[in-house]
């Protein structure tokens, strides 16, 4: 990972802001909400708060703050996620069993670690600072990843409650007009792919390399709910010709008939959001769909998904505008603007499935120790997504950022952008 260079004052301010944001996300929750785990992909909010704190304790305070005493000797076992180098851990599917320690102890744990990390940053020696900064920066980026997971996990948790409670009140938005789909030219040629700057990036973005790309055309916005509804009404979920066989079989066994969170009530489509059950906005981007559904839709439309290299090339041809991120507080994908020309929604709103497997770039190497487990060991059986979503912090995204999920996953804000065949 590359780390940013900044003053200690700015770094401490940013640390406090990011740590506070995690707790702000959890403020609307009842204590009972914070221990629920309706499926293995979702972690209880209490666990997220503890795990992000454990990361700083394990990888920053223990190595770099002399005489630091851990908050509790069992917490490394309870709140380690997947770092085999650190030791045994509670398995992912069993995180809901952690009704103890109580939520109040987790907030004390966060305060304890915040206090000691602030102390560490007050006057570190030069050698310690040089070694610590990359790890501290990774911890901040890691916490922002969990902030997005918190929002998507909370949405799934509350959606399984029969009352379909709202997490927060909705912002009043003007009803957007329909923006026609057009296709913009991206010239073929040799493109440099991968992170080339001097600020932070994850190791999976490194290994800048050249890729030959043919001329292609990319859709000016994301696919909308209304367009996806046309696919559904045209038998998209029952016509095997549009589907990869694995996806079609999964759609049958899982009873997929619409995107996750869509509800058909007396012939009227609604969708569950973090603001509760709402009318489906036909002009907003479709989201919460699997790679299999995205690819089936593309085939039905006579188009295709972009590769991750094409997506990155498109951002070089059409630099992204500031998108709809979690900072906006909307927490839902929003419709494209009829007043904006050219490319829209490359950033924010919904992660865009690509037809690229999550593999290492040329020259990728795994860092030594536990932090080497961060990305590399997951480079199998997953697909790359690009661009961020309405749950992503705005200062956490880059055009080279490579998100990755298994192709069946739907609980994230995942959507579709098409390319012409």
CSV table of C-alpha atoms in Angstrom, one decimal:
chain,number,residue,atom,x,y,z
A,1,UNK,CA,0.0,0.0,0.0
A,2,UNK,CA,1.1,3.6,-0.7
A,3,UNK,CA,0.7,6.1,2.2
A,4,UNK,CA,0.0,9.8,2.0
A,5,UNK,CA,2.2,12.5,3.4
A,6,UNK,CA,0.6,14.9,5.7
A,7,UNK,CA,1.1,16.9,8.9
A,8,UNK,CA,0.5,15.2,12.2
A,9,UNK,CA,-2.2,17.8,13.0
A,10,UNK,CA,-4.1,17.1,9.8
A,11,UNK,CA,-3.6,13.3,10.3
A,12,UNK,CA,-5.0,13.5,13.8
A,13,UNK,CA,-8.0,15.6,12.7
A,14,UNK,CA,-8.7,13.1,9.9
A,15,UNK,CA,-8.4,10.2,12.3
A,16,UNK,CA,-10.9,11.7,14.6
A,17,UNK,CA,-13.3,12.5,11.8
A,18,UNK,CA,-13.3,9.0,10.4
A,19,UNK,CA,-13.6,7.4,13.8
A,20,UNK,CA,-16.5,9.7,14.7
A,21,UNK,CA,-18.2,8.9,11.4
A,22,UNK,CA,-18.4,5.2,12.2
A,23,UNK,CA,-20.2,6.0,15.5
A,24,UNK,CA,-22.5,8.5,13.7
A,25,UNK,CA,-23.6,5.8,11.3
A,26,UNK,CA,-24.6,3.6,14.3
A,27,UNK,CA,-26.4,6.4,16.2
A,28,UNK,CA,-29.8,5.7,14.7
A,29,UNK,CA,-29.7,2.1,15.7
A,30,UNK,CA,-31.2,0.5,18.8
A,31,UNK,CA,-28.9,-1.7,20.8
A,32,UNK,CA,-30.8,-4.8,19.6
A,33,UNK,CA,-30.0,-3.8,16.0
A,34,UNK,CA,-26.3,-4.0,16.6
A,35,UNK,CA,-26.1,-7.8,17.2
A,36,UNK,CA,-28.2,-9.1,14.3
A,37,UNK,CA,-26.6,-11.2,11.5
A,38,UNK,CA,-29.3,-12.4,9.0
A,39,UNK,CA,-26.8,-13.9,6.6
A,40,UNK,CA,-23.1,-14.8,6.6
A,41,UNK,CA,-22.2,-11.9,4.3
A,42,UNK,CA,-23.5,-9.4,6.8
A,43,UNK,CA,-21.7,-8.6,10.1
A,44,UNK,CA,-23.4,-7.1,13.2
A,45,UNK,CA,-22.8,-3.4,13.5
A,46,UNK,CA,-21.4,-3.9,17.0
A,47,UNK,CA,-18.8,-6.2,15.4
A,48,UNK,CA,-17.9,-3.6,12.8
A,49,UNK,CA,-17.3,-1.0,15.5
A,50,UNK,CA,-15.1,-3.4,17.5
A,51,UNK,CA,-13.2,-4.8,14.5
A,52,UNK,CA,-12.1,-1.4,13.1
A,53,UNK,CA,-10.9,-0.5,16.6
A,54,UNK,CA,-9.0,-3.8,17.0
A,55,UNK,CA,-7.2,-3.1,13.7
A,56,UNK,CA,-5.7,0.1,15.2
A,57,UNK,CA,-4.9,-1.6,18.4
A,58,UNK,CA,-3.3,-4.7,16.8
A,59,UNK,CA,-1.3,-3.1,14.0
A,60,UNK,CA,-0.6,0.4,15.3
A,61,UNK,CA,-0.7,0.7,19.1
A,62,UNK,CA,0.8,-2.7,20.0
A,63,UNK,CA,3.9,-2.3,17.8
A,64,UNK,CA,4.5,1.5,18.1
A,65,UNK,CA,3.2,2.7,21.5
A,66,UNK,CA,5.7,1.6,24.3
A,67,UNK,CA,4.0,-0.1,27.3
A,68,UNK,CA,0.6,-0.1,25.6
A,69,UNK,CA,-1.8,-2.4,27.4
A,70,UNK,CA,-4.6,-3.9,25.4
A,71,UNK,CA,-8.2,-3.1,26.4
A,72,UNK,CA,-9.2,-6.7,26.9
A,73,UNK,CA,-7.1,-9.9,26.3
A,74,UNK,CA,-10.0,-11.7,24.5
A,75,UNK,CA,-10.8,-9.0,21.9
A,76,UNK,CA,-8.1,-10.1,19.4
A,77,UNK,CA,-9.9,-13.5,19.3
A,78,UNK,CA,-13.4,-11.9,19.2
A,79,UNK,CA,-12.8,-9.2,16.6
A,80,UNK,CA,-10.1,-10.4,14.3
A,81,UNK,CA,-11.7,-10.9,10.8
A,82,UNK,CA,-9.5,-13.0,8.6
A,83,UNK,CA,-5.9,-12.5,9.6
A,84,UNK,CA,-4.5,-15.9,10.1
A,85,UNK,CA,-1.1,-14.5,11.0
A,86,UNK,CA,-2.6,-12.9,14.1
A,87,UNK,CA,-4.2,-16.1,15.5
A,88,UNK,CA,-7.5,-17.8,16.0
A,89,UNK,CA,-10.8,-15.9,15.7
A,90,UNK,CA,-14.6,-16.3,15.9
A,91,UNK,CA,-15.7,-17.5,12.5
A,92,UNK,CA,-17.6,-15.1,10.3
A,93,UNK,CA,-20.9,-17.0,10.5
A,94,UNK,CA,-20.9,-16.9,14.3
A,95,UNK,CA,-20.4,-13.2,14.9
A,96,UNK,CA,-24.1,-12.8,16.0
A,97,UNK,CA,-23.3,-15.0,19.0
A,98,UNK,CA,-21.3,-12.1,20.5
A,99,UNK,CA,-24.1,-10.7,22.6
A,100,UNK,CA,-21.3,-10.2,25.1
A,101,UNK,CA,-19.3,-8.0,25.5
A,102,UNK,CA,-22.2,-5.4,25.7
A,103,UNK,CA,-22.4,-2.5,23.3
A,104,UNK,CA,-21.3,-0.1,26.1
A,105,UNK,CA,-18.0,-1.9,26.4
A,106,UNK,CA,-17.4,-1.6,22.7
A,107,UNK,CA,-17.9,2.2,22.9
A,108,UNK,CA,-15.4,2.2,25.8
A,109,UNK,CA,-13.0,0.2,23.7
A,110,UNK,CA,-13.2,2.7,20.9
A,111,UNK,CA,-12.6,5.5,23.3
A,112,UNK,CA,-9.6,3.7,24.9
A,113,UNK,CA,-8.0,3.1,21.5
A,114,UNK,CA,-8.7,6.7,20.3
A,115,UNK,CA,-7.2,8.1,23.4
A,116,UNK,CA,-4.0,6.1,23.1
A,117,UNK,CA,-3.6,6.7,19.4
A,118,UNK,CA,-4.0,10.4,19.9
A,119,UNK,CA,-1.2,10.1,22.5
A,120,UNK,CA,1.0,8.2,20.1
A,121,UNK,CA,0.5,10.9,17.4
A,122,UNK,CA,1.4,13.8,19.8
A,123,UNK,CA,5.1,13.3,19.7
A,124,UNK,CA,6.4,10.2,17.8
A,125,UNK,CA,10.1,9.9,17.0
A,126,UNK,CA,11.0,10.2,13.4
A,127,UNK,CA,11.7,6.5,12.9
A,128,UNK,CA,8.5,5.4,14.5
A,129,UNK,CA,6.5,7.9,12.5
A,130,UNK,CA,8.0,6.7,9.2
A,131,UNK,CA,7.2,3.0,9.9
A,132,UNK,CA,3.8,3.7,11.4
A,133,UNK,CA,2.3,6.1,8.8
A,134,UNK,CA,1.6,3.5,6.1
A,135,UNK,CA,-0.1,1.2,8.6
A,136,UNK,CA,-2.1,4.1,10.1
A,137,UNK,CA,-3.3,5.2,6.7
A,138,UNK,CA,-4.3,1.7,5.9
A,139,UNK,CA,-6.3,1.6,9.1
A,140,UNK,CA,-8.2,4.8,8.1
A,141,UNK,CA,-8.9,3.4,4.6
A,142,UNK,CA,-10.0,0.1,6.2
A,143,UNK,CA,-12.4,1.9,8.5
A,144,UNK,CA,-13.9,3.7,5.6
A,145,UNK,CA,-14.5,0.4,3.9
A,146,UNK,CA,-16.3,-0.8,6.9
A,147,UNK,CA,-18.4,2.4,7.0
A,148,UNK,CA,-19.8,1.4,3.6
A,149,UNK,CA,-20.3,-2.1,4.8
A,150,UNK,CA,-22.1,-0.8,7.9
A,151,UNK,CA,-24.6,1.0,5.8
A,152,UNK,CA,-25.2,-1.9,3.5
A,153,UNK,CA,-25.3,-4.4,6.4
A,154,UNK,CA,-27.7,-2.2,8.4
A,155,UNK,CA,-30.0,-2.0,5.3
A,156,UNK,CA,-30.1,-5.8,5.0
A,157,UNK,CA,-30.6,-6.2,8.8
A,158,UNK,CA,-33.5,-3.9,8.9
A,159,UNK,CA,-35.0,-5.3,5.7
A,160,UNK,CA,-35.4,-8.7,7.4
A,161,UNK,CA,-37.5,-7.1,10.2
A,162,UNK,CA,-41.2,-7.7,9.5
A,163,UNK,CA,-41.8,-4.0,10.4
A,164,UNK,CA,-39.5,-2.8,7.6
A,165,UNK,CA,-38.3,0.1,9.8
A,166,UNK,CA,-36.6,3.1,8.4
A,167,UNK,CA,-33.0,3.7,9.4
A,168,UNK,CA,-33.2,7.5,8.8
A,169,UNK,CA,-35.6,10.0,7.2
A,170,UNK,CA,-35.5,10.6,3.5
A,171,UNK,CA,-34.3,13.8,1.8
A,172,UNK,CA,-36.9,15.5,-0.3
A,173,UNK,CA,-35.8,15.3,-4.0
A,174,UNK,CA,-37.4,16.7,-7.1
A,175,UNK,CA,-38.7,14.0,-9.4
A,176,UNK,CA,-36.0,13.6,-12.1
A,177,UNK,CA,-36.8,13.5,-15.8
A,178,UNK,CA,-35.8,10.5,-17.8
A,179,UNK,CA,-32.4,10.9,-19.5
A,180,UNK,CA,-32.2,8.9,-22.7
A,181,UNK,CA,-29.4,6.4,-23.0
A,182,UNK,CA,-26.7,7.4,-25.5
A,183,UNK,CA,-23.3,5.8,-26.2
A,184,UNK,CA,-20.1,7.8,-26.1
A,185,UNK,CA,-17.0,6.9,-28.1
A,186,UNK,CA,-13.9,5.8,-26.3
A,187,UNK,CA,-11.0,5.6,-28.8
A,188,UNK,CA,-8.9,2.4,-28.9
A,189,UNK,CA,-5.2,2.4,-28.2
A,190,UNK,CA,-2.7,1.6,-25.5
A,191,UNK,CA,-3.9,2.6,-22.0
A,192,UNK,CA,-1.8,2.7,-18.8
A,193,UNK,CA,-3.8,0.9,-16.2
A,194,UNK,CA,-3.3,1.0,-12.4
A,195,UNK,CA,-2.5,3.7,-9.8
A,196,UNK,CA,0.2,6.2,-10.9
A,197,UNK,CA,0.0,8.9,-8.2
A,198,UNK,CA,1.8,9.5,-4.9
A,199,UNK,CA,-1.1,9.3,-2.5
A,200,UNK,CA,-2.6,6.2,-0.9
A,201,UNK,CA,-3.8,3.2,-2.9
A,202,UNK,CA,-4.3,-0.4,-2.1
A,203,UNK,CA,-1.8,-3.0,-3.3
A,204,UNK,CA,-4.2,-4.5,-5.8
A,205,UNK,CA,-4.1,-1.2,-7.7
A,206,UNK,CA,-0.3,-1.4,-8.2
A,207,UNK,CA,1.6,-2.8,-11.1
A,208,UNK,CA,1.0,-0.1,-13.7
A,209,UNK,CA,0.8,-1.8,-17.0
A,210,UNK,CA,-0.2,-1.1,-20.6
A,211,UNK,CA,-3.3,-2.6,-22.1
A,212,UNK,CA,-4.4,-2.6,-25.7
A,213,UNK,CA,-8.1,-1.6,-26.0
A,214,UNK,CA,-10.2,-1.6,-29.1
A,215,UNK,CA,-12.5,1.3,-30.0
A,216,UNK,CA,-15.7,0.9,-28.0
A,217,UNK,CA,-18.8,2.9,-26.9
A,218,UNK,CA,-20.0,3.3,-23.3
A,219,UNK,CA,-23.4,4.2,-22.0
A,220,UNK,CA,-23.7,7.7,-20.7
A,221,UNK,CA,-25.3,6.7,-17.4
A,222,UNK,CA,-26.3,3.7,-15.4
A,223,UNK,CA,-29.2,1.4,-16.3
A,224,UNK,CA,-32.4,2.6,-14.6
A,225,UNK,CA,-35.0,0.8,-12.6
A,226,UNK,CA,-37.5,1.4,-15.4
A,227,UNK,CA,-35.3,-0.2,-18.0
A,228,UNK,CA,-34.6,-3.2,-15.7
A,229,UNK,CA,-38.3,-3.5,-15.1
A,230,UNK,CA,-38.8,-3.9,-18.9
A,231,UNK,CA,-36.3,-6.8,-18.8
A,232,UNK,CA,-38.3,-8.4,-16.1
A,233,UNK,CA,-41.6,-7.9,-17.8
A,234,UNK,CA,-40.1,-9.4,-21.0
A,235,UNK,CA,-39.4,-12.6,-19.2
A,236,UNK,CA,-35.8,-11.8,-18.4
A,237,UNK,CA,-35.7,-14.1,-15.4
A,238,UNK,CA,-37.2,-17.1,-17.1
A,239,UNK,CA,-35.4,-17.0,-20.5
A,240,UNK,CA,-32.2,-19.1,-20.1
A,241,UNK,CA,-30.8,-17.7,-23.3
A,242,UNK,CA,-29.7,-14.5,-21.6
A,243,UNK,CA,-28.0,-16.1,-18.6
A,244,UNK,CA,-24.8,-17.9,-17.8
A,245,UNK,CA,-25.8,-21.4,-16.8
A,246,UNK,CA,-24.5,-21.1,-13.2
A,247,UNK,CA,-26.4,-17.8,-12.7
A,248,UNK,CA,-29.6,-19.2,-14.2
A,249,UNK,CA,-29.5,-22.2,-11.9
A,250,UNK,CA,-28.9,-19.9,-8.9
A,251,UNK,CA,-31.7,-17.6,-9.9
A,252,UNK,CA,-34.1,-20.6,-9.9
A,253,UNK,CA,-33.0,-22.1,-6.6
A,254,UNK,CA,-32.9,-18.6,-5.0
A,255,UNK,CA,-36.3,-17.6,-6.4
A,256,UNK,CA,-34.9,-14.4,-7.9
A,257,UNK,CA,-37.6,-12.5,-9.8
A,258,UNK,CA,-36.4,-8.9,-9.2
A,259,UNK,CA,-33.5,-7.0,-7.7
A,260,UNK,CA,-33.0,-7.4,-3.9
A,261,UNK,CA,-35.3,-5.2,-1.9
A,262,UNK,CA,-38.0,-4.8,-4.6
A,263,UNK,CA,-41.5,-5.5,-3.4
A,264,UNK,CA,-44.6,-6.0,-5.6
A,265,UNK,CA,-47.6,-4.9,-3.7
A,266,UNK,CA,-50.9,-5.3,-5.6
A,267,UNK,CA,-49.2,-4.9,-8.9
A,268,UNK,CA,-47.2,-1.8,-7.8
A,269,UNK,CA,-43.5,-1.9,-7.4
A,270,UNK,CA,-41.9,-0.6,-4.2
A,271,UNK,CA,-38.4,-1.0,-2.9
A,272,UNK,CA,-37.1,-1.1,0.6
A,273,UNK,CA,-34.5,1.6,1.3
A,274,UNK,CA,-32.7,2.9,4.4
A,275,UNK,CA,-35.6,5.4,4.5
A,276,UNK,CA,-38.2,2.5,4.7
A,277,UNK,CA,-40.5,1.2,2.0
A,278,UNK,CA,-40.8,3.7,-0.9
A,279,UNK,CA,-42.2,4.0,-4.3
A,280,UNK,CA,-39.8,2.7,-7.0
A,281,UNK,CA,-38.2,5.6,-8.9
A,282,UNK,CA,-38.1,4.4,-12.4
A,283,UNK,CA,-35.4,6.9,-13.4
A,284,UNK,CA,-33.0,6.0,-10.6
A,285,UNK,CA,-30.2,3.5,-11.3
A,286,UNK,CA,-31.1,-0.1,-10.6
A,287,UNK,CA,-29.1,-1.6,-7.8
A,288,UNK,CA,-28.7,-4.6,-5.5
A,289,UNK,CA,-28.3,-7.0,-8.4
A,290,UNK,CA,-25.8,-9.8,-8.9
A,291,UNK,CA,-23.2,-10.0,-11.6
A,292,UNK,CA,-25.3,-12.8,-13.2
A,293,UNK,CA,-28.4,-10.5,-13.3
A,294,UNK,CA,-26.3,-7.6,-14.7
A,295,UNK,CA,-24.9,-9.8,-17.4
A,296,UNK,CA,-28.3,-11.3,-18.3
A,297,UNK,CA,-29.7,-7.8,-18.6
A,298,UNK,CA,-26.8,-6.8,-20.9
A,299,UNK,CA,-27.5,-9.8,-23.2
A,300,UNK,CA,-31.2,-9.1,-23.2
A,301,UNK,CA,-30.5,-5.5,-24.3
A,302,UNK,CA,-28.1,-6.6,-27.0
A,303,UNK,CA,-25.2,-5.0,-25.2
A,304,UNK,CA,-22.4,-6.2,-22.9
A,305,UNK,CA,-20.7,-5.2,-19.7
A,306,UNK,CA,-17.4,-3.3,-19.8
A,307,UNK,CA,-14.1,-4.9,-18.7
A,308,UNK,CA,-12.4,-3.2,-15.8
A,309,UNK,CA,-9.7,-2.0,-18.3
A,310,UNK,CA,-12.4,-0.4,-20.5
A,311,UNK,CA,-14.0,1.2,-17.4
A,312,UNK,CA,-10.7,2.7,-16.4
A,313,UNK,CA,-10.1,3.8,-20.0
A,314,UNK,CA,-13.5,5.5,-20.1
A,315,UNK,CA,-12.5,7.6,-17.0
A,316,UNK,CA,-9.5,8.8,-18.9
A,317,UNK,CA,-11.6,9.8,-21.8
A,318,UNK,CA,-14.4,11.2,-19.6
A,319,UNK,CA,-13.0,12.2,-16.2
A,320,UNK,CA,-15.7,11.6,-13.6
A,321,UNK,CA,-17.7,14.4,-12.0
A,322,UNK,CA,-18.2,14.4,-8.3
A,323,UNK,CA,-20.7,11.7,-7.6
A,324,UNK,CA,-23.5,10.8,-5.2
A,325,UNK,CA,-21.6,9.4,-2.2
A,326,UNK,CA,-22.4,8.7,1.5
A,327,UNK,CA,-21.4,12.3,2.4
A,328,UNK,CA,-24.5,13.6,0.6
A,329,UNK,CA,-26.7,11.7,3.1
A,330,UNK,CA,-29.1,10.5,0.4
A,331,UNK,CA,-28.1,6.8,0.9
A,332,UNK,CA,-29.8,5.8,-2.4
A,333,UNK,CA,-28.8,5.9,-6.0
A,334,UNK,CA,-30.2,9.0,-7.7
A,335,UNK,CA,-31.3,9.6,-11.3
A,336,UNK,CA,-29.1,11.1,-13.9
A,337,UNK,CA,-29.5,14.8,-14.6
A,338,UNK,CA,-31.1,16.0,-17.8
A,339,UNK,CA,-29.1,19.2,-17.4
A,340,UNK,CA,-25.7,17.5,-17.6
A,341,UNK,CA,-24.2,16.4,-20.9
A,342,UNK,CA,-21.8,13.6,-21.6
A,343,UNK,CA,-20.8,11.0,-19.1
A,344,UNK,CA,-22.7,10.7,-15.8
A,345,UNK,CA,-22.5,8.5,-12.7
A,346,UNK,CA,-19.0,7.0,-13.2
A,347,UNK,CA,-18.5,7.9,-9.6
A,348,UNK,CA,-21.0,7.1,-6.8
A,349,UNK,CA,-24.6,5.9,-6.9
A,350,UNK,CA,-23.9,2.2,-7.6
A,351,UNK,CA,-20.8,0.0,-8.0
A,352,UNK,CA,-20.6,-1.1,-11.6
A,353,UNK,CA,-20.1,-4.8,-12.3
A,354,UNK,CA,-17.4,-5.4,-14.9
A,355,UNK,CA,-16.8,-8.6,-16.9
A,356,UNK,CA,-13.3,-8.9,-15.3
A,357,UNK,CA,-12.2,-11.5,-12.8
A,358,UNK,CA,-10.4,-10.2,-9.8
A,359,UNK,CA,-6.8,-11.2,-10.6
A,360,UNK,CA,-3.4,-9.6,-9.7
A,361,UNK,CA,-1.9,-7.0,-11.9
A,362,UNK,CA,1.6,-7.8,-13.4
A,363,UNK,CA,4.3,-7.7,-10.8
A,364,UNK,CA,1.8,-7.9,-7.9
A,365,UNK,CA,3.5,-9.1,-4.7
A,366,UNK,CA,2.1,-9.9,-1.3
A,367,UNK,CA,3.5,-7.8,1.6
A,368,UNK,CA,5.1,-9.7,4.5
A,369,UNK,CA,3.2,-10.4,7.7
A,370,UNK,CA,-0.5,-10.1,8.5
A,371,UNK,CA,-1.1,-7.0,6.3
A,372,UNK,CA,-0.2,-9.1,3.3
A,373,UNK,CA,-3.5,-10.9,3.9
A,374,UNK,CA,-5.5,-7.8,3.1
A,375,UNK,CA,-6.2,-8.3,-0.7
A,376,UNK,CA,-4.0,-10.9,-2.4
A,377,UNK,CA,-5.5,-14.1,-0.9
A,378,UNK,CA,-9.0,-13.2,-2.3
A,379,UNK,CA,-7.9,-13.1,-5.9
A,380,UNK,CA,-10.0,-16.1,-7.0
A,381,UNK,CA,-13.7,-16.6,-8.0
A,382,UNK,CA,-14.6,-12.9,-7.7
A,383,UNK,CA,-15.5,-10.2,-10.2
A,384,UNK,CA,-14.3,-6.6,-10.2
A,385,UNK,CA,-16.6,-3.6,-9.6
A,386,UNK,CA,-15.6,0.0,-10.2
A,387,UNK,CA,-16.8,3.6,-9.3
A,388,UNK,CA,-18.1,3.5,-5.8
A,389,UNK,CA,-21.7,3.9,-4.6
A,390,UNK,CA,-24.0,6.1,-2.6
A,391,UNK,CA,-22.7,4.3,0.6
A,392,UNK,CA,-19.0,5.1,-0.2
A,393,UNK,CA,-17.2,8.0,1.5
A,394,UNK,CA,-16.2,10.5,-1.2
A,395,UNK,CA,-12.6,10.7,-0.2
A,396,UNK,CA,-12.2,7.0,-0.3
A,397,UNK,CA,-12.6,6.4,-4.1
A,398,UNK,CA,-10.3,6.6,-7.1
A,399,UNK,CA,-10.6,5.7,-10.8
A,400,UNK,CA,-8.2,2.9,-10.1
A,401,UNK,CA,-10.0,1.5,-7.1
A,402,UNK,CA,-10.8,-2.2,-7.5
A,403,UNK,CA,-13.7,-3.5,-5.5
A,404,UNK,CA,-14.5,-7.2,-5.7
A,405,UNK,CA,-17.3,-9.6,-4.8
A,406,UNK,CA,-18.5,-13.1,-5.7
A,407,UNK,CA,-20.8,-12.9,-8.7
A,408,UNK,CA,-23.9,-13.9,-6.7
A,409,UNK,CA,-23.8,-11.1,-4.2
A,410,UNK,CA,-26.6,-8.6,-4.1
A,411,UNK,CA,-26.6,-6.8,-0.8
A,412,UNK,CA,-24.2,-4.1,-1.9
A,413,UNK,CA,-25.3,-1.1,-4.1
A,414,UNK,CA,-24.3,-2.8,-7.3
A,415,UNK,CA,-25.5,-1.7,-10.7
A,416,UNK,CA,-25.0,-1.8,-14.5
A,417,UNK,CA,-23.3,0.3,-17.2
A,418,UNK,CA,-23.4,-1.1,-20.7
A,419,UNK,CA,-21.1,-1.1,-23.7
A,420,UNK,CA,-22.0,-1.6,-27.3
A,421,UNK,CA,-21.1,-5.0,-28.6
